[in-house]
Coordinates of C-alpha atoms in Angstrom, one line a residue:
Chain A
M1 CA 147.9 -33.5 166.5
K2 CA 147.3 -34.6 163.0
A3 CA 143.5 -34.6 163.3
E4 CA 143.6 -31.0 164.7
T5 CA 145.7 -29.8 161.8
L6 CA 143.3 -31.4 159.3
S7 CA 140.2 -29.9 160.8
L8 CA 141.9 -26.4 161.0
Q9 CA 142.8 -26.6 157.3
A10 CA 139.3 -27.6 156.4
A11 CA 137.8 -24.8 158.4
A12 CA 140.1 -22.0 157.2
P13 CA 138.8 -21.2 153.8
K14 CA 135.2 -21.1 155.0
D15 CA 136.1 -18.7 157.7
E16 CA 138.0 -16.5 155.3
N17 CA 134.9 -16.3 153.1
R18 CA 132.7 -15.4 156.0
A19 CA 135.1 -12.6 157.0
W20 CA 135.3 -11.4 153.5
R21 CA 131.5 -11.3 153.2
R22 CA 131.2 -9.4 156.4
F23 CA 133.9 -6.9 155.3
R24 CA 132.0 -6.4 152.0
K25 CA 128.8 -5.7 153.9
H26 CA 130.5 -2.8 155.7
R27 CA 129.8 -0.2 153.2
M28 CA 132.1 2.5 154.5
A29 CA 135.0 0.0 154.6
V30 CA 134.5 -0.7 151.0
V31 CA 134.4 3.0 150.1
G32 CA 137.5 3.5 152.3
S33 CA 139.3 0.7 150.4
F34 CA 138.6 2.3 147.1
L35 CA 139.6 5.7 148.3
L36 CA 142.8 4.3 149.7
V37 CA 143.6 2.6 146.4
G38 CA 142.9 5.9 144.7
L39 CA 145.3 7.7 147.1
I40 CA 148.0 5.2 146.5
L41 CA 147.6 5.5 142.8
F42 CA 147.8 9.3 143.2
V43 CA 151.1 9.2 145.0
V44 CA 152.6 6.4 142.7
V45 CA 151.3 7.5 139.3
G46 CA 151.9 11.1 140.3
S47 CA 155.6 10.5 141.0
I48 CA 155.9 8.9 137.5
L49 CA 154.3 11.9 135.8
I50 CA 155.9 14.7 137.8
P51 CA 159.7 14.8 138.4
Y52 CA 161.0 15.0 141.9
E53 CA 162.9 18.2 141.1
R54 CA 159.5 20.1 140.9
A55 CA 159.0 19.3 144.6
T56 CA 162.4 20.0 145.9
V57 CA 164.2 22.5 143.7
P58 CA 163.4 26.1 144.6
N59 CA 162.3 28.5 141.9
V60 CA 162.3 31.9 143.5
R61 CA 160.6 33.7 140.5
N62 CA 157.6 31.4 141.0
R63 CA 157.0 32.0 144.7
L64 CA 153.5 31.7 146.4
Q65 CA 151.6 31.4 143.2
A66 CA 147.9 30.6 143.5
P67 CA 146.6 27.4 142.0
S68 CA 146.7 27.6 138.2
E69 CA 146.7 25.3 135.2
R70 CA 150.5 25.0 135.5
S71 CA 150.5 24.0 139.1
P72 CA 147.0 23.0 140.2
F73 CA 147.8 23.2 143.9
G74 CA 149.8 26.4 143.7
T75 CA 153.4 26.9 144.7
D76 CA 155.0 27.4 148.1
Q77 CA 157.3 30.1 149.6
L78 CA 160.3 28.7 147.6
G79 CA 158.4 28.3 144.4
Q80 CA 158.2 24.6 144.7
D81 CA 155.1 22.9 143.3
V82 CA 152.6 22.0 146.0
L83 CA 151.1 19.2 144.0
A84 CA 154.5 17.6 143.5
R85 CA 155.3 18.0 147.2
A86 CA 151.9 16.6 148.1
I87 CA 152.6 13.5 145.9
Y88 CA 156.1 12.9 147.2
G89 CA 155.2 13.9 150.7
G90 CA 152.2 11.5 150.5
Q91 CA 154.5 8.6 149.6
L92 CA 156.5 9.4 152.7
S93 CA 153.6 9.9 155.0
L94 CA 152.1 6.6 154.0
L95 CA 155.5 4.9 154.1
I96 CA 156.2 6.3 157.6
G97 CA 152.8 5.3 158.8
T98 CA 153.2 1.8 157.6
S99 CA 156.8 1.3 158.8
A100 CA 156.0 2.8 162.2
M101 CA 153.0 0.5 162.5
F102 CA 155.2 -2.6 161.7
L103 CA 157.6 -1.6 164.4
S104 CA 154.9 -1.0 167.0
I105 CA 153.2 -4.3 166.1
L106 CA 156.5 -6.1 166.5
I107 CA 157.2 -4.6 170.0
G108 CA 153.6 -4.8 171.2
T109 CA 153.1 -8.4 170.1
L110 CA 156.4 -9.5 171.6
I111 CA 155.8 -7.9 174.9
G112 CA 152.2 -8.9 175.1
A113 CA 153.0 -12.5 174.2
L114 CA 155.9 -12.9 176.5
A115 CA 154.0 -11.4 179.4
G116 CA 150.9 -13.4 178.8
Y117 CA 152.6 -16.7 178.2
Y118 CA 155.4 -16.7 180.8
G119 CA 153.4 -14.9 183.5
G120 CA 154.9 -14.4 186.9
I121 CA 157.8 -12.0 187.2
V122 CA 158.2 -11.6 183.5
D123 CA 154.6 -10.6 183.2
N124 CA 154.8 -8.3 186.2
L125 CA 157.9 -6.4 184.9
L126 CA 156.7 -6.1 181.3
M127 CA 153.3 -4.9 182.3
R128 CA 154.6 -2.3 184.8
F129 CA 156.8 -1.0 182.0
T130 CA 153.8 -0.9 179.6
E131 CA 151.8 0.9 182.2
A132 CA 154.7 3.4 182.7
V133 CA 154.8 4.2 179.0
M134 CA 151.0 4.5 178.8
T135 CA 150.9 6.9 181.7
I136 CA 153.2 9.5 180.2
P137 CA 151.2 11.7 177.8
R138 CA 151.8 10.4 174.3
L139 CA 152.7 13.7 172.6
F140 CA 155.1 14.6 175.3
L141 CA 156.9 11.3 175.0
L142 CA 156.9 11.5 171.1
L143 CA 158.5 15.0 171.2
V144 CA 161.1 14.1 173.9
L145 CA 162.1 11.0 171.9
A146 CA 162.1 12.9 168.6
K147 CA 164.5 15.4 170.1
Y148 CA 166.5 12.6 171.6
F149 CA 166.9 10.8 168.2
G150 CA 166.9 13.9 166.1
G151 CA 170.1 14.3 164.0
R152 CA 171.4 10.9 165.0
M153 CA 169.9 8.9 162.2
P154 CA 171.6 8.5 158.8
S155 CA 169.8 9.7 155.7
L156 CA 168.3 7.0 153.6
P157 CA 168.4 6.3 149.9
F158 CA 164.9 5.7 148.5
F159 CA 164.3 5.0 144.8
G160 CA 167.2 7.2 143.8
R161 CA 166.2 10.0 146.2
E162 CA 168.0 11.0 149.4
L163 CA 165.6 11.1 152.4
S164 CA 166.5 13.0 155.4
G165 CA 167.4 11.2 158.6
G166 CA 164.3 12.7 160.1
V167 CA 162.2 10.0 158.4
L168 CA 163.9 7.2 160.3
V169 CA 163.6 9.3 163.5
V170 CA 159.9 9.6 163.1
V171 CA 159.4 6.0 162.3
V172 CA 161.4 4.8 165.3
V173 CA 159.8 7.3 167.7
I174 CA 156.2 6.5 166.7
G175 CA 157.0 2.8 166.7
I176 CA 158.3 2.8 170.2
T177 CA 155.5 4.9 171.7
S178 CA 152.4 3.3 170.2
W179 CA 152.7 -0.4 171.0
T180 CA 151.2 -0.3 174.5
S181 CA 147.5 -1.0 173.9
L182 CA 148.3 -3.9 171.5
A183 CA 150.6 -5.4 174.1
R184 CA 147.7 -5.4 176.6
I185 CA 145.3 -6.9 174.0
V186 CA 147.7 -9.7 173.0
R187 CA 148.5 -10.5 176.6
A188 CA 144.9 -10.8 177.6
Q189 CA 144.2 -13.1 174.6
I190 CA 147.2 -15.3 175.3
L191 CA 146.1 -15.5 179.0
S192 CA 142.7 -16.8 178.0
L193 CA 144.0 -19.1 175.3
K194 CA 146.7 -20.7 177.2
N195 CA 144.3 -22.7 179.4
M196 CA 142.5 -24.1 176.4
E197 CA 142.5 -27.8 175.6
F198 CA 144.6 -27.5 172.4
V199 CA 147.4 -25.9 174.3
M200 CA 147.2 -28.6 177.0
A201 CA 147.3 -31.2 174.3
A202 CA 150.4 -29.7 172.8
E203 CA 152.0 -29.4 176.2
S204 CA 151.4 -33.0 177.0
L205 CA 152.8 -34.0 173.6
G206 CA 156.0 -32.4 174.7
V207 CA 156.0 -29.5 172.2
P208 CA 158.5 -26.9 173.4
R209 CA 157.0 -23.9 175.1
R210 CA 158.5 -21.5 172.6
R211 CA 156.9 -23.4 169.8
I212 CA 153.6 -23.5 171.6
L213 CA 153.7 -19.7 171.9
W214 CA 154.7 -19.0 168.3
R215 CA 152.8 -21.7 166.5
H216 CA 149.7 -22.3 168.6
L217 CA 148.9 -19.2 170.6
L218 CA 150.0 -16.2 168.5
P219 CA 148.2 -17.3 165.3
N220 CA 145.0 -17.2 167.3
T221 CA 145.5 -13.5 168.2
L222 CA 146.1 -12.6 164.5
A223 CA 142.6 -11.0 164.1
S224 CA 143.2 -8.4 166.7
I225 CA 146.7 -7.8 165.6
I226 CA 145.5 -7.1 162.0
V227 CA 142.8 -4.7 163.2
S228 CA 145.1 -2.9 165.5
A229 CA 147.7 -2.7 162.7
T230 CA 145.3 -1.1 160.3
L231 CA 144.1 1.5 162.8
G232 CA 147.8 1.9 163.8
I233 CA 148.7 3.1 160.4
A234 CA 146.1 5.9 160.7
G235 CA 147.4 6.8 164.1
A236 CA 150.9 6.9 162.9
I237 CA 150.1 9.1 159.9
L238 CA 148.5 11.6 162.4
S239 CA 151.5 11.3 164.8
E240 CA 153.9 12.0 162.0
S241 CA 152.0 15.1 161.1
Y242 CA 152.0 16.3 164.7
V243 CA 155.7 15.7 165.2
S244 CA 156.6 17.3 161.9
F245 CA 154.2 20.1 162.4
L246 CA 156.0 21.0 165.6
G247 CA 159.3 21.0 163.8
L248 CA 160.8 18.0 165.4
G249 CA 160.1 15.5 162.7
V250 CA 161.2 15.4 159.1
D251 CA 162.8 18.6 157.9
A252 CA 161.3 20.6 155.0
K253 CA 164.0 19.4 152.6
T254 CA 162.2 16.1 152.3
P255 CA 158.5 16.9 152.0
T256 CA 155.9 15.1 154.1
W257 CA 152.3 16.1 154.6
G258 CA 153.1 17.1 158.2
N259 CA 156.0 19.4 157.4
M260 CA 154.1 20.9 154.5
M261 CA 151.5 21.9 157.0
Q262 CA 154.1 23.4 159.2
M263 CA 155.4 25.6 156.4
G264 CA 151.9 26.4 155.2
Y265 CA 150.9 27.6 158.7
R266 CA 153.3 30.5 158.4
Y267 CA 151.5 31.6 155.2
I268 CA 148.1 31.0 156.6
S269 CA 146.5 34.0 155.1
T270 CA 148.6 34.7 152.0
A271 CA 148.9 31.2 150.6
P272 CA 146.1 29.0 152.1
W273 CA 146.7 26.4 149.3
M274 CA 150.0 25.5 151.0
W275 CA 148.2 24.0 154.0
I276 CA 144.7 23.2 152.7
F277 CA 145.8 20.5 150.2
P278 CA 148.1 18.5 152.5
G279 CA 145.6 18.9 155.3
V280 CA 142.8 17.5 153.3
L281 CA 145.0 14.6 152.1
I282 CA 145.9 13.7 155.7
V283 CA 142.2 13.7 156.6
I284 CA 141.2 11.5 153.6
S285 CA 144.0 9.0 154.2
V286 CA 143.4 8.7 158.0
L287 CA 139.6 8.5 157.4
C288 CA 139.7 5.7 154.9
I289 CA 142.2 3.7 156.9
N290 CA 140.0 4.1 159.9
F291 CA 137.0 2.9 157.9
I292 CA 138.9 -0.1 156.7
G293 CA 140.0 -0.8 160.3
D294 CA 136.4 -0.7 161.5
G295 CA 135.3 -3.0 158.7
L296 CA 138.1 -5.5 159.5
R297 CA 137.1 -5.4 163.1
D298 CA 133.5 -6.3 162.3
A299 CA 134.7 -9.0 159.8
L300 CA 137.4 -10.7 161.8
D301 CA 136.5 -10.1 165.4
P302 CA 132.7 -10.0 165.6
R303 CA 132.7 -10.3 169.4
S304 CA 134.5 -7.1 169.9
Q305 CA 132.5 -4.0 170.6
K306 CA 132.1 -1.2 168.1
G307 CA 133.3 2.2 169.3
Chain B
M1 CA 137.2 -0.2 199.8
A2 CA 139.8 1.4 202.0
R3 CA 142.0 -1.6 201.4
Y4 CA 141.5 -1.3 197.6
I5 CA 142.5 2.4 197.7
A6 CA 145.5 1.7 199.9
Q7 CA 146.6 -1.1 197.5
R8 CA 146.2 1.2 194.5
L9 CA 148.2 3.9 196.1
L10 CA 151.0 1.5 197.0
Q11 CA 151.0 0.4 193.3
A12 CA 151.2 3.9 192.1
V13 CA 154.4 4.7 194.0
P14 CA 156.7 2.3 192.2
L15 CA 155.0 3.2 188.9
L16 CA 155.9 6.9 189.4
F17 CA 159.5 5.9 190.3
L18 CA 159.8 3.8 187.2
I19 CA 158.4 6.7 185.0
S20 CA 160.7 9.2 186.6
L21 CA 163.7 7.0 186.0
I22 CA 162.8 6.4 182.3
L23 CA 162.2 10.1 181.8
F24 CA 165.3 11.2 183.6
A25 CA 167.4 8.8 181.5
L26 CA 165.9 10.3 178.4
M27 CA 166.5 13.9 179.6
Q28 CA 170.2 13.4 180.0
T29 CA 170.6 12.6 176.3
V30 CA 168.1 15.1 174.9
G31 CA 170.8 17.7 174.3
D32 CA 173.5 19.7 176.0
P33 CA 171.9 22.8 177.7
V34 CA 175.3 24.4 178.0
A35 CA 175.8 24.3 174.3
T36 CA 173.3 27.1 173.6
M37 CA 174.1 29.2 176.7
G38 CA 176.8 31.4 175.2
G39 CA 174.3 32.8 172.7
R40 CA 176.1 34.1 169.7
Q41 CA 179.5 33.7 171.3
P42 CA 180.6 30.1 171.7
L43 CA 181.9 29.3 175.2
D44 CA 185.5 28.3 175.6
D45 CA 186.3 25.0 177.1
A46 CA 187.1 26.2 180.6
D47 CA 183.8 28.1 180.9
R48 CA 182.0 25.1 179.6
I49 CA 183.5 22.7 182.2
R50 CA 182.8 25.2 185.0
L51 CA 179.2 25.7 183.9
R52 CA 178.6 22.0 183.7
C53 CA 180.0 21.6 187.2
Q54 CA 177.9 24.4 188.6
L55 CA 174.8 22.9 187.1
G56 CA 175.8 19.5 188.4
L57 CA 175.9 18.1 184.9
D58 CA 179.3 16.6 185.4
Q59 CA 178.0 14.0 187.9
P60 CA 177.2 10.5 186.8
I61 CA 173.6 10.1 185.7
L62 CA 172.6 8.0 188.7
T63 CA 174.0 10.6 191.1
Q64 CA 172.2 13.3 189.2
Y65 CA 169.0 11.3 189.6
V66 CA 169.4 10.8 193.3
F67 CA 170.2 14.5 193.7
W68 CA 167.1 15.4 191.7
L69 CA 164.9 13.0 193.7
V70 CA 166.1 13.6 197.3
G71 CA 168.3 16.7 197.0
N72 CA 171.9 17.2 197.7
D73 CA 171.9 19.3 200.8
W74 CA 173.2 16.3 202.8
T75 CA 176.5 16.0 201.0
I76 CA 179.5 18.2 200.5
L77 CA 180.0 19.0 196.8
D78 CA 182.7 20.7 194.8
T79 CA 180.7 23.9 194.8
N80 CA 183.6 26.1 193.8
C81 CA 184.3 23.8 190.9
N82 CA 188.0 23.6 191.2
G83 CA 188.0 19.9 190.6
R84 CA 188.6 18.8 194.2
L85 CA 186.9 18.9 197.6
D86 CA 188.4 21.5 199.9
E87 CA 187.3 23.7 202.9
S88 CA 185.6 26.3 200.8
D89 CA 183.2 23.7 199.3
S90 CA 179.8 23.4 201.0
Y91 CA 176.7 21.4 201.0
G92 CA 174.5 21.3 197.9
R93 CA 171.4 23.5 197.7
Q94 CA 168.8 21.2 196.1
R95 CA 166.1 19.8 198.3
G96 CA 164.9 17.2 195.8
V97 CA 161.6 16.4 194.2
L98 CA 160.4 14.4 197.2
R99 CA 160.6 17.6 199.3
G100 CA 158.9 19.7 196.6
D101 CA 162.0 21.2 195.0
F102 CA 162.1 20.5 191.3
G103 CA 165.4 22.4 190.9
N104 CA 166.0 25.5 188.9
S105 CA 165.4 26.2 185.3
I106 CA 168.7 26.0 183.4
T107 CA 167.9 29.0 181.2
D108 CA 166.8 31.6 183.7
R109 CA 167.8 30.1 187.1
R110 CA 164.3 30.5 188.5
P111 CA 162.8 27.6 190.5
V112 CA 160.9 25.2 188.2
T113 CA 157.9 25.3 190.5
A114 CA 157.6 29.1 189.9
V115 CA 158.1 28.7 186.1
I116 CA 155.4 26.1 185.9
G117 CA 153.2 27.7 188.4
E118 CA 152.7 30.8 186.4
K119 CA 151.6 28.8 183.3
V120 CA 149.3 26.3 185.0
G121 CA 146.5 28.9 185.4
N122 CA 146.6 29.9 181.7
T123 CA 146.4 26.3 180.6
L124 CA 143.5 25.5 182.9
L125 CA 141.8 28.6 181.6
L126 CA 141.8 27.1 178.2
M127 CA 141.4 23.4 179.1
V128 CA 138.6 23.6 181.7
P129 CA 136.0 25.4 179.6
A130 CA 136.9 23.2 176.7
Q131 CA 136.5 20.0 178.7
V132 CA 133.1 21.2 180.1
L133 CA 131.9 22.0 176.6
I134 CA 133.2 18.6 175.3
I135 CA 131.4 16.7 178.0
V136 CA 128.1 18.7 177.7
I137 CA 128.0 18.7 173.9
G138 CA 129.4 15.2 173.4
V139 CA 127.1 13.6 175.9
G140 CA 124.1 15.6 174.5
I141 CA 124.8 14.5 170.9
G142 CA 125.4 11.0 172.0
I143 CA 122.1 10.7 173.8
Y144 CA 120.2 12.3 170.9
S145 CA 121.8 10.0 168.4
A146 CA 121.1 6.9 170.4
L147 CA 117.4 7.9 170.9
H148 CA 117.0 8.7 167.2
Q149 CA 119.2 6.0 165.8
Y150 CA 119.7 6.1 162.0
S151 CA 117.8 9.4 161.7
L152 CA 119.1 12.1 159.4
M153 CA 120.7 13.9 162.4
D154 CA 122.3 10.7 163.7
N155 CA 123.8 9.9 160.3
L156 CA 125.1 13.4 159.9
M157 CA 126.6 13.4 163.4
T158 CA 128.2 10.0 162.7
A159 CA 129.7 11.3 159.4
L160 CA 131.0 14.4 161.1
S161 CA 132.5 12.6 164.0
Y162 CA 134.4 10.2 161.7
I163 CA 135.8 13.2 159.9
F164 CA 136.8 15.1 163.0
Q165 CA 138.3 12.0 164.5
S166 CA 140.6 11.7 161.5
M167 CA 141.7 15.3 161.6
P168 CA 144.8 16.6 163.2
I169 CA 143.9 19.4 165.5
F170 CA 146.2 21.9 163.8
L171 CA 144.1 21.6 160.6
I172 CA 140.9 22.5 162.5
A173 CA 142.8 25.4 164.2
L174 CA 144.1 26.7 160.9
I175 CA 140.6 26.5 159.3
L176 CA 139.2 28.4 162.3
V177 CA 141.9 31.1 162.2
Y178 CA 141.6 31.4 158.4
T179 CA 137.8 31.8 158.6
F180 CA 137.2 33.9 161.7
S181 CA 140.4 35.9 161.9
V182 CA 141.8 36.3 158.4
N183 CA 138.6 36.4 156.4
L184 CA 135.8 37.6 158.7
N185 CA 138.2 39.5 160.9
L186 CA 136.0 38.8 163.9
L187 CA 138.4 37.2 166.4
P188 CA 142.1 37.6 167.3
P189 CA 144.2 34.8 165.7
N190 CA 146.6 34.3 168.6
G191 CA 147.9 35.4 172.0
M192 CA 146.0 35.9 175.2
F193 CA 145.6 39.7 175.2
D194 CA 145.4 42.5 172.7
P195 CA 148.8 44.2 172.7
L196 CA 147.1 47.6 172.9
G197 CA 144.1 46.4 174.8
D198 CA 143.3 46.9 178.5
R199 CA 143.9 43.2 179.5
S200 CA 140.3 42.9 180.7
F201 CA 138.5 39.7 181.2
L202 CA 136.5 40.3 178.1
D203 CA 139.7 40.7 176.1
V204 CA 140.9 37.3 177.3
L205 CA 137.6 35.8 176.6
R206 CA 137.7 36.9 173.0
H207 CA 141.1 35.3 172.7
M208 CA 139.9 32.1 174.2
I209 CA 137.1 31.5 171.7
L210 CA 139.1 30.0 168.8
P211 CA 141.5 27.7 170.8
V212 CA 138.6 26.5 173.0
S213 CA 136.5 25.8 169.9
A214 CA 139.3 23.9 168.2
L215 CA 139.9 21.8 171.3
T216 CA 136.1 21.1 171.7
L217 CA 135.5 20.2 168.0
I218 CA 138.3 17.7 168.0
S219 CA 137.2 15.8 171.1
V220 CA 133.4 16.1 170.9
A221 CA 133.4 13.4 168.2
G222 CA 134.9 10.8 170.4
Y223 CA 132.7 11.5 173.4
S224 CA 129.5 11.5 171.3
R225 CA 130.4 8.2 169.7
Y226 CA 131.2 6.6 173.0
M227 CA 128.0 7.9 174.7
R228 CA 125.9 6.8 171.7
A229 CA 127.3 3.3 171.9
S230 CA 126.9 2.9 175.6
M231 CA 123.3 4.4 175.5
L232 CA 122.3 2.0 172.7
E233 CA 123.7 -0.9 174.6
V234 CA 121.6 0.0 177.7
L235 CA 118.5 0.7 175.6
N236 CA 118.6 -3.0 174.6
A237 CA 119.0 -4.2 178.1
D238 CA 116.4 -6.3 179.8
Y239 CA 115.6 -3.9 182.6
V240 CA 114.8 -1.2 180.1
R241 CA 112.4 -3.5 178.4
T242 CA 110.9 -4.3 181.7
A243 CA 110.5 -0.6 182.5
R244 CA 108.7 -0.2 179.2
A245 CA 106.6 -3.2 179.7
K246 CA 105.5 -1.8 183.1
G247 CA 104.1 1.1 181.1
L248 CA 106.4 3.8 182.4
P249 CA 106.4 6.9 180.2
E250 CA 109.1 6.8 177.5
R251 CA 110.7 9.9 179.0
D252 CA 111.2 8.3 182.4
V253 CA 112.6 5.1 180.8
N254 CA 115.1 7.0 178.7
L255 CA 116.2 9.6 181.2
I256 CA 116.1 7.6 184.5
H257 CA 116.6 4.0 183.6
A258 CA 118.7 4.2 180.6
L259 CA 120.7 7.4 180.9
K260 CA 121.8 6.7 184.5
N261 CA 123.4 3.4 183.5
A262 CA 124.7 4.6 180.2
S263 CA 126.7 7.4 181.8
L264 CA 128.8 5.0 183.8
P265 CA 131.3 4.2 181.0
I266 CA 131.7 7.9 180.1
V267 CA 133.0 8.5 183.7
T268 CA 136.1 6.5 182.8
L269 CA 136.7 8.6 179.7
I270 CA 136.2 11.9 181.6
G271 CA 138.5 10.7 184.4
L272 CA 141.3 9.9 181.9
D273 CA 141.0 13.2 180.2
L274 CA 140.9 15.2 183.4
G275 CA 144.2 13.8 184.4
S276 CA 146.0 15.1 181.4
L277 CA 144.2 18.4 181.4
I278 CA 147.0 20.1 183.3
A279 CA 149.5 19.2 180.5
G280 CA 147.6 21.5 178.2
A281 CA 147.4 21.1 174.5
V282 CA 150.9 21.4 173.0
V283 CA 149.7 21.9 169.4
T284 CA 146.8 24.2 170.1
E285 CA 148.8 26.4 172.5
S286 CA 151.6 26.6 170.0
I287 CA 149.3 27.6 167.1
F288 CA 147.4 30.2 169.1
A289 CA 150.5 31.3 171.0
W290 CA 148.8 30.7 174.3
P291 CA 151.3 31.0 177.1
G292 CA 150.4 27.8 178.9
M293 CA 152.1 24.5 179.8
G294 CA 152.2 23.2 176.2
S295 CA 154.1 26.2 175.0
L296 CA 156.4 26.1 178.0
F297 CA 157.1 22.4 177.2
L298 CA 158.0 23.3 173.6
T299 CA 160.3 26.2 174.7
A300 CA 161.9 24.1 177.4
L301 CA 162.5 21.3 174.9
G302 CA 164.0 23.7 172.4
R303 CA 166.5 24.9 175.1
D304 CA 167.3 21.5 176.6
D305 CA 166.0 22.9 179.9
Y306 CA 165.6 19.5 181.4
P307 CA 164.6 20.5 185.0
V308 CA 161.6 22.3 183.5
L309 CA 160.8 19.4 181.2
M310 CA 161.0 16.9 184.1
G311 CA 158.8 19.2 186.2
I312 CA 156.1 19.3 183.5
L313 CA 156.3 15.6 182.8
M314 CA 156.2 14.5 186.4
L315 CA 153.4 16.9 187.3
T316 CA 151.4 15.6 184.4
T317 CA 152.1 12.0 185.2
V318 CA 151.2 12.3 188.8
S319 CA 148.0 14.0 187.8
V320 CA 147.1 11.2 185.4
V321 CA 147.8 8.6 188.0
V322 CA 145.8 10.4 190.7
F323 CA 142.8 10.9 188.3
Q324 CA 142.9 7.3 187.3
L325 CA 142.6 6.3 190.9
L326 CA 139.8 8.8 191.5
T327 CA 138.0 7.5 188.5
D328 CA 138.2 4.0 189.7
I329 CA 136.9 5.0 193.1
A330 CA 134.1 7.1 191.6
Y331 CA 133.2 4.2 189.4
T332 CA 132.7 1.8 192.3
W333 CA 130.7 4.4 194.1
L334 CA 128.4 5.0 191.1
D335 CA 128.0 1.3 190.2
P336 CA 127.2 -0.8 193.2
R337 CA 127.6 -3.9 191.1
I338 CA 131.4 -3.4 191.3
R339 CA 133.0 -4.4 194.5
Y340 CA 136.6 -4.7 195.4

């Protein structure tokens, strides 16, 4: 036991360095990281410079103005500044993407780990359930659930702002629909790990099963969890935009990139700036997160195939 | 093989039951269909209770599920809705999903099968050409990219496919509409026919171009990446090297030895996509106001018309499951290395 811990500690920093080297060699992942930092700075610094009122207080005399020096992204149908909405909406879209990812990682890891480690009837039940969720087309399930939870969530305070309950709805709905593939990955890895010698050693030492699962097996699946988490953020940002675009997500009172697009779509010809800017921001954020995810996969999990 | 198919079919049955149970449970709580029925005039309580009883919504959820599944023509129900069973009550009228009766739409009382039936054609009209284009173009680009790895064209295609894969489909749709309908005024922005037109095939074709292009653009990227990867893997395989070493012409090596084996994985991808074809594309149909399954789904969701929703969801799910099975069978048939 002790010898194993020692050798693991000795090996860890070297491995991290190797992963870091491989990540740096993935040029697009590095570009993606810089872009993402830029994007985060944009939504954080932007919100310091531009007051929230510009994004959410209508100014009817200033409706549908084309981009100008005063409002570089133009204004929307209520005279709200599109740049300000893109900044505050971006905060939310990124926040929703990340929170939904955490929820789905939590569910996916839990189900995959339990199924893989306990096997038998637990495995059978959990995997049939996973299969059922996987078989229903994602967008249908997302929309039905969004309708189901819609209006039932409390609004949230966030840095002195009031966020509509739709934010929580979208997070929960995306979280509980996007865990399936991770559950399968984790299960498969646990299945192959649990027959390895270090597990047998732990078992023969009398380490409780639960501890074996959490302390010995799960840490070894971390690489795929991290990769899937990163790509999951990108997927969740897209899902949010779909649900909000179809009017079942966050309502327009609280801007997100998705509901900005929904509103912009009604002014497709008269005010294209209303949908072009949030649209481009969605693409950039999803793109660089995907790049980072690819880089992490190459760095942490070199055996896996590239898509 | 026959045993494998039988086994898979037997596995599919409980899966479909489980899915129908999950979905049915969700439907009950989606919303109250009676709430929106009065239109502008809110219903009074007595009407509401009678309506709920007539629609069978007052039954416990498990009973509703059983009625939905096997029908209620075998049991006497309180059909006159006076709160008790008496001699004027009769048997139920539903025949149940297992006997092909998906119930009636709550909003217009027509059978769900008829409501869905008239939309399926429109959806397939959009989805089938799109899927054909996706396969042809995607596979074509994939092969080209693999044979000319790291060429200018390959790099361009890689870049484009990354961008399209990160794009929500509504953005592509909006760009297409903005360019070709608003600015160039070449193609109609939405609908299936010109309101003043002659409803000819050519008219429909003109309306199809933009939605089909949007659907194609968004999915070609994934297909070409997948095809490229599987082609590259095969090109490095030993038997391809052997074929080259034997002095076979490059063309034969690429097209016969490599391509044949590289197309196997793409079969899985196609099979999965074919299954969900019938569901249509919710977002695309909604943007282009295309009267298909996706639009129907959104309308039904908005009106809490759960028999229609259940119909669409179950039809799609069955189709996905069936195509998964067909894919697996096709795969074993195409790849003799796999035996069950």
